[in-house]
């Protein structure tokens, strides 16, 4: 039954660009209906909101002339690349941001739309790759976020180039991903996927992980200065994320697009 | 089915091949559409804690666009300050006073009446040992004594001014449906047939909490063989009444809490049999029994007296100043309004679940000997208020467990600590077994002179 559903959905997958891996797409379809279960397979992503959202918010809101204390990101336009079911897009919109959620998977975008609709959250969801999106949205966003996405992207150079092009000068790009180290391999694939089943098998492939230096070098090529690299740490037992001094397993980084 | 199509159309989805993964969400939403009464937060129970929570959340500017509903089964009786003092009072610590000041409720108490405790004197009926906190001449207060009904009135007065908080009186909640993994709403049914839904349900429904029952959490509880007797006491003369007295008798602790220069409130925990006797007495007989309990010199063990004296000399020799001005409790002249209350202990192993949290006596109940019951509830309120602010500020839903978990772990750490201390004290003082009496007396005497330890205990008690 599960196999049948899966095949039915393969037909719906429309690939928009070379940077999205066909195999990756298939994998996500398997747990699309559990996307919004706080305790389900994607619980690490839900839990991550608790550190990534305040981080994004505090980095952007530097002056304290906030009009409405419940909407700190009011007036900011944000592009959430690889938004999936909208786990990060929705809370960003709820604190006032004008969010565009981008995902190449049409089914995910549709489910994200339904969820946002039901919960009366205003997010502009678009089924597209960032390379296509930039054609009509050059230098349009105050911030571009690719959270837990880069580790699924084959051509990182093209991907980041498009992300940066979407960004206004002085805008910030936020990335969270997995480091390319033996520790990360051990923690995220050997342990998390295969031993304790904290995340579904097949979620990650080591070859696609990237070190902070690699990403920093690419960003520099596109005129971005890396401001911070923070280590992050996931505790499987409590399903919580923490900032950690050491970026050797997972990390978050922010870079600013310089004025020409 | 219409609603399914409707929703899907809005989301540009063809219903036939997509609803396999949307079914769960839609099922819970169609349900919600039947509930026209949807709120962000519903508070079940409007006692001291429920009303204060509603007021605190209502005044939190991060929650200003949230709709809050408070449901209370009793009547909203208008309050005018009677001349006679009520026999139900609570002792509020400085932390609780600060919270009440922040929500503007304290000014209504200030313009009415309250007692001030500058010094707390705890004595053991079986030895000379005693411990005191605070000084009569100090500008710092140890705690404040306020009548329950005045406190609720002060909070309600502020509550009425809030536009984002609605209150339903004389409505009893019959049933709660807490959300499962895919749902996001709590649904509740009133006894009159009304139905409501919310993102977050907060149970402030007291010690027999139905919300706690619906959560299915474990509840560790027992009843003491003790009951509490409360009454208002009059002295024969006016005094500088700013000391709260507590005397540990073999049958249980007795406390006098200052109200005015000639009145105090009594909280007397004692055995069921003794309470029966006390309540059957005439007022005059009761006053005699009370004075005896306050003054009676119990038969003491020689060993204890001698050891305590030696210990005292030792402390002095080490240059630690002992409190030489030992005070004695006032003589009681008459009493008014006797009543009894059962006493028990209870603690819920979990305070939260998806879309639900417990606050106040619904989560924990302790022996009144340390006067901490409602203060723990106020501590819960300020913690939950902060956690919900954090959740909103991070764009999270109010019922999100990863934020509510912060409330649970912070409050359990504190509450369990406090409950263990109070329970330990209760057990320690239930005995007249000489070695234990000796140890506790030495402890009491030593703590009394070790300023840093005392300071720490006071800070702990007023958090
Ligand atoms: C003798 C005695 C002395 C005490 N002395 C002190 C003291 O000195 N200092 C101190 O800090 N604490 C003291 N306490 C404890 C203190 O009184 C309690 O901690 C406090 O009153 C608890 O408040 P609450 O709002 O949590 O619960 P409650 O006061 O029990 O309020 C619960 C409310 O929920 C409502 N309710 C319940 N079920 C429903 C339903 N299904 N639908 C609608 N409404 C519902 C009830 O009507 C009630 O109003 C003392 C307690 C006793 C017994």
CSV table of N, CA and C in Angstrom, one decimal, chain A residues 85-147:
chain,number,residue,atom,x,y,z
A,85,UNK,N,7.4,21.6,4.4
A,85,UNK,CA,6.0,21.8,4.8
A,85,UNK,C,5.8,23.1,5.5
A,86,UNK,N,6.8,23.9,5.7
A,86,UNK,CA,6.7,25.2,6.3
A,86,UNK,C,7.0,25.3,7.8
A,87,UNK,N,7.7,24.4,8.3
A,87,UNK,CA,8.0,24.4,9.7
A,87,UNK,C,8.7,25.6,10.2
A,88,UNK,N,9.6,26.2,9.4
A,88,UNK,CA,10.2,27.5,9.7
A,88,UNK,C,9.5,28.7,9.2
A,89,UNK,N,8.9,28.5,8.0
A,89,UNK,CA,8.2,29.7,7.3
A,89,UNK,C,7.1,30.2,8.2
A,90,UNK,N,6.3,29.3,8.7
A,90,UNK,CA,5.1,29.8,9.5
A,90,UNK,C,5.5,30.6,10.7
A,91,UNK,N,6.4,30.1,11.6
A,91,UNK,CA,6.7,31.0,12.7
A,91,UNK,C,7.4,32.3,12.3
A,92,UNK,N,8.1,32.3,11.2
A,92,UNK,CA,8.7,33.6,10.8
A,92,UNK,C,7.6,34.6,10.4
A,93,UNK,N,6.6,34.0,9.7
A,93,UNK,CA,5.4,34.9,9.3
A,93,UNK,C,4.7,35.3,10.6
A,94,UNK,N,4.6,34.4,11.6
A,94,UNK,CA,3.8,34.8,12.8
A,94,UNK,C,4.5,35.9,13.6
A,95,UNK,N,5.8,36.0,13.4
A,95,UNK,CA,6.4,37.2,14.1
A,95,UNK,C,6.5,38.4,13.2
A,96,UNK,N,5.7,38.4,12.1
A,96,UNK,CA,5.6,39.6,11.3
A,96,UNK,C,6.3,39.6,10.0
A,97,UNK,N,7.2,38.7,9.7
A,97,UNK,CA,7.9,38.8,8.5
A,97,UNK,C,7.0,38.5,7.3
A,98,UNK,N,7.5,39.1,6.1
A,98,UNK,CA,6.8,38.8,4.9
A,98,UNK,C,7.6,37.7,4.2
A,99,UNK,N,7.0,36.4,4.4
A,99,UNK,CA,7.8,35.2,4.0
A,99,UNK,C,7.4,34.6,2.7
A,100,UNK,N,8.4,34.3,1.9
A,100,UNK,CA,8.2,33.5,0.7
A,100,UNK,C,8.9,32.1,1.0
A,101,UNK,N,8.1,31.1,0.9
A,101,UNK,CA,8.6,29.7,1.2
A,101,UNK,C,8.8,29.1,-0.2
A,102,UNK,N,10.0,28.6,-0.4
A,102,UNK,CA,10.3,28.0,-1.7
A,102,UNK,C,10.7,26.5,-1.5
A,103,UNK,N,10.0,25.7,-2.3
A,103,UNK,CA,10.4,24.3,-2.3
A,103,UNK,C,10.2,23.7,-3.7
A,104,UNK,N,11.1,22.9,-4.2
A,104,UNK,CA,10.9,22.4,-5.6
A,104,UNK,C,9.8,21.3,-5.6
A,105,UNK,N,9.5,20.7,-4.4
A,105,UNK,CA,8.5,19.7,-4.4
A,105,UNK,C,7.1,20.2,-4.3
A,106,UNK,N,6.3,20.0,-5.4
A,106,UNK,CA,5.0,20.6,-5.4
A,106,UNK,C,4.1,20.1,-4.3
A,107,UNK,N,4.2,18.8,-4.0
A,107,UNK,CA,3.4,18.2,-3.0
A,107,UNK,C,3.6,18.9,-1.6
A,108,UNK,N,4.9,19.1,-1.3
A,108,UNK,CA,5.2,19.7,-0.1
A,108,UNK,C,4.7,21.2,0.0
A,109,UNK,N,4.9,21.9,-1.1
A,109,UNK,CA,4.3,23.2,-1.2
A,109,UNK,C,2.8,23.2,-1.0
A,110,UNK,N,2.2,22.3,-1.6
A,110,UNK,CA,0.7,22.2,-1.5
A,110,UNK,C,0.3,21.9,-0.1
A,111,UNK,N,1.0,21.0,0.6
A,111,UNK,CA,0.6,20.7,1.9
A,111,UNK,C,0.9,21.9,2.8
A,112,UNK,N,2.0,22.6,2.5
A,112,UNK,CA,2.4,23.8,3.3
A,112,UNK,C,1.3,24.8,3.2
A,113,UNK,N,0.8,25.0,2.0
A,113,UNK,CA,-0.3,26.0,1.7
A,113,UNK,C,-1.6,25.6,2.5
A,114,UNK,N,-1.9,24.3,2.5
A,114,UNK,CA,-3.1,23.9,3.3
A,114,UNK,C,-2.9,24.2,4.8
A,115,UNK,N,-1.7,23.8,5.3
A,115,UNK,CA,-1.5,24.0,6.7
A,115,UNK,C,-1.6,25.5,7.1
A,116,UNK,N,-0.9,26.4,6.3
A,116,UNK,CA,-0.9,27.8,6.5
A,116,UNK,C,-2.3,28.4,6.5
A,117,UNK,N,-3.1,27.8,5.5
A,117,UNK,CA,-4.5,28.3,5.4
A,117,UNK,C,-5.3,27.9,6.6
A,118,UNK,N,-5.2,26.7,7.1
A,118,UNK,CA,-5.9,26.3,8.2
A,118,UNK,C,-5.6,27.0,9.5
A,119,UNK,N,-4.3,27.4,9.6
A,119,UNK,CA,-3.9,28.1,10.8
A,119,UNK,C,-3.8,29.6,10.6
A,120,UNK,N,-4.4,30.1,9.5
A,120,UNK,CA,-4.5,31.5,9.2
A,120,UNK,C,-3.2,32.2,9.3
A,121,UNK,N,-2.2,31.6,8.7
A,121,UNK,CA,-0.9,32.2,8.6
A,121,UNK,C,-0.6,32.6,7.2
A,122,UNK,N,-0.1,33.8,7.0
A,122,UNK,CA,0.1,34.3,5.7
A,122,UNK,C,1.5,34.1,5.2
A,123,UNK,N,1.7,33.0,4.4
A,123,UNK,CA,3.0,32.8,3.8
A,123,UNK,C,2.8,32.6,2.3
A,124,UNK,N,3.7,33.2,1.5
A,124,UNK,CA,3.7,33.1,0.0
A,124,UNK,C,4.5,31.8,-0.4
A,125,UNK,N,3.8,30.7,-0.6
A,125,UNK,CA,4.5,29.5,-1.0
A,125,UNK,C,4.6,29.3,-2.5
A,126,UNK,N,5.8,29.0,-2.9
A,126,UNK,CA,6.1,28.9,-4.3
A,126,UNK,C,6.8,27.6,-4.6
A,127,UNK,N,6.3,26.8,-5.6
A,127,UNK,CA,7.0,25.6,-5.9
A,127,UNK,C,8.0,25.9,-7.0
A,128,UNK,N,9.2,26.0,-6.6
A,128,UNK,CA,10.2,26.3,-7.6
A,128,UNK,C,11.6,26.1,-7.0
A,129,UNK,N,12.6,26.1,-7.8
A,129,UNK,CA,14.0,26.0,-7.3
A,129,UNK,C,14.4,27.4,-7.1
A,130,UNK,N,15.5,27.6,-6.4
A,130,UNK,CA,15.9,29.0,-6.1
A,130,UNK,C,16.6,29.6,-7.4
A,131,UNK,N,17.1,28.7,-8.2
A,131,UNK,CA,17.7,29.1,-9.5
A,131,UNK,C,16.7,29.7,-10.4
A,132,UNK,N,15.5,29.1,-10.4
A,132,UNK,CA,14.4,29.7,-11.2
A,132,UNK,C,13.8,30.9,-10.6
A,133,UNK,N,13.7,30.8,-9.3
A,133,UNK,CA,13.0,31.9,-8.5
A,133,UNK,C,13.8,33.3,-8.7
A,134,UNK,N,15.1,33.2,-8.8
A,134,UNK,CA,15.9,34.4,-8.8
A,134,UNK,C,15.7,35.2,-10.1
A,135,UNK,N,15.2,34.5,-11.2
A,135,UNK,CA,15.0,35.2,-12.4
A,135,UNK,C,14.1,36.5,-12.2
A,136,UNK,N,13.0,36.3,-11.5
A,136,UNK,CA,12.1,37.4,-11.3
A,136,UNK,C,12.2,38.1,-9.9
A,137,UNK,N,13.2,37.6,-9.1
A,137,UNK,CA,13.2,38.1,-7.8
A,137,UNK,C,14.7,38.5,-7.4
A,138,UNK,N,15.3,39.2,-8.3
A,138,UNK,CA,16.7,39.6,-8.1
A,138,UNK,C,16.8,40.7,-7.0
A,139,UNK,N,17.7,40.5,-6.0
A,139,UNK,CA,17.9,41.4,-4.9
A,139,UNK,C,16.6,41.9,-4.3
A,140,UNK,N,15.7,41.0,-3.9
A,140,UNK,CA,14.4,41.3,-3.4
A,140,UNK,C,14.3,41.2,-1.9
A,141,UNK,N,15.1,40.3,-1.3
A,141,UNK,CA,14.9,39.9,0.1
A,141,UNK,C,15.9,40.5,1.1
A,142,UNK,N,15.4,40.8,2.3
A,142,UNK,CA,16.3,41.3,3.4
A,142,UNK,C,17.1,40.1,3.9
A,143,UNK,N,16.5,38.9,3.9
A,143,UNK,CA,17.2,37.7,4.4
A,143,UNK,C,16.8,36.5,3.5
A,144,UNK,N,17.8,35.7,3.3
A,144,UNK,CA,17.6,34.4,2.7
A,144,UNK,C,18.0,33.3,3.6
A,145,UNK,N,17.1,32.3,3.8
A,145,UNK,CA,17.5,31.3,4.8
A,145,UNK,C,17.5,29.9,4.1
A,146,UNK,N,18.5,29.1,4.3
A,146,UNK,CA,18.5,27.8,3.8
A,146,UNK,C,18.9,26.9,5.0
A,147,UNK,N,17.9,26.5,5.7
A,147,UNK,CA,18.1,25.7,7.0
A,147,UNK,C,17.9,24.3,6.7
